[in-house]
Amino acid sequence: MGVDVELDGMDELFDKIDELGRKGSRIQNAALKAAAQPIAKEMRDTVGVSSINEKHIRDDIQVSRVKTENGERYVRVGPGKNTNWRSKFLEFGTSKMNAKPFMAPAYENNKEKIKQIIKEALKAGLGL
């Protein structure tokens, strides 16, 4: 046993709520992508470059599209598929080479800047 309830204008309201959800999602994605840029720049500026004529890690630093895992949004910043395998040798070293990290320091050096960029992007996107 139940009661059917019909309210006029509810479809419009639900459409507006859905649109707010999409707008919020776009704002979050833009904020994450913007916050990744200082990390990518520092990685490009600090990674070692060899004299070998091949694609350098510096030229393959990328910011991924926004991904979601366990309800958390994130972007990946770092070398692309072409150079990722070599970047591990620099970041962690080998038995014959000392580590010359460039990824972890880029993140650590920009933590506060990342927070500020996200905060400002969210405020601007929401018109606050």
PDB file of N, CA and C in Angstrom, residues 13 29 113 119:
ATOM      1  N   LEU A  13      13.564  21.150 -11.377  1.00  0.00           N
ATOM      2  CA  LEU A  13      14.428  21.216 -10.203  1.00  0.00           C
ATOM      3  C   LEU A  13      15.485  20.119 -10.254  1.00  0.00           C
ATOM      4  N   ASN A  29      37.662  18.910 -11.761  1.00  0.00           N
ATOM      5  CA  ASN A  29      38.629  18.392 -12.736  1.00  0.00           C
ATOM      6  C   ASN A  29      39.601  19.482 -13.181  1.00  0.00           C
ATOM      7  N   LYS A 113      51.638  25.115  -2.767  1.00  0.00           N
ATOM      8  CA  LYS A 113      51.177  25.770  -3.988  1.00  0.00           C
ATOM      9  C   LYS A 113      49.990  24.999  -4.573  1.00  0.00           C
ATOM     10  N   LYS A 119      42.317  25.561  -4.132  1.00  0.00           N
ATOM     11  CA  LYS A 119      41.390  26.427  -3.393  1.00  0.00           C
ATOM     12  C   LYS A 119      40.907  27.579  -4.270  1.00  0.00           C
TER      13      LYS A 119
END
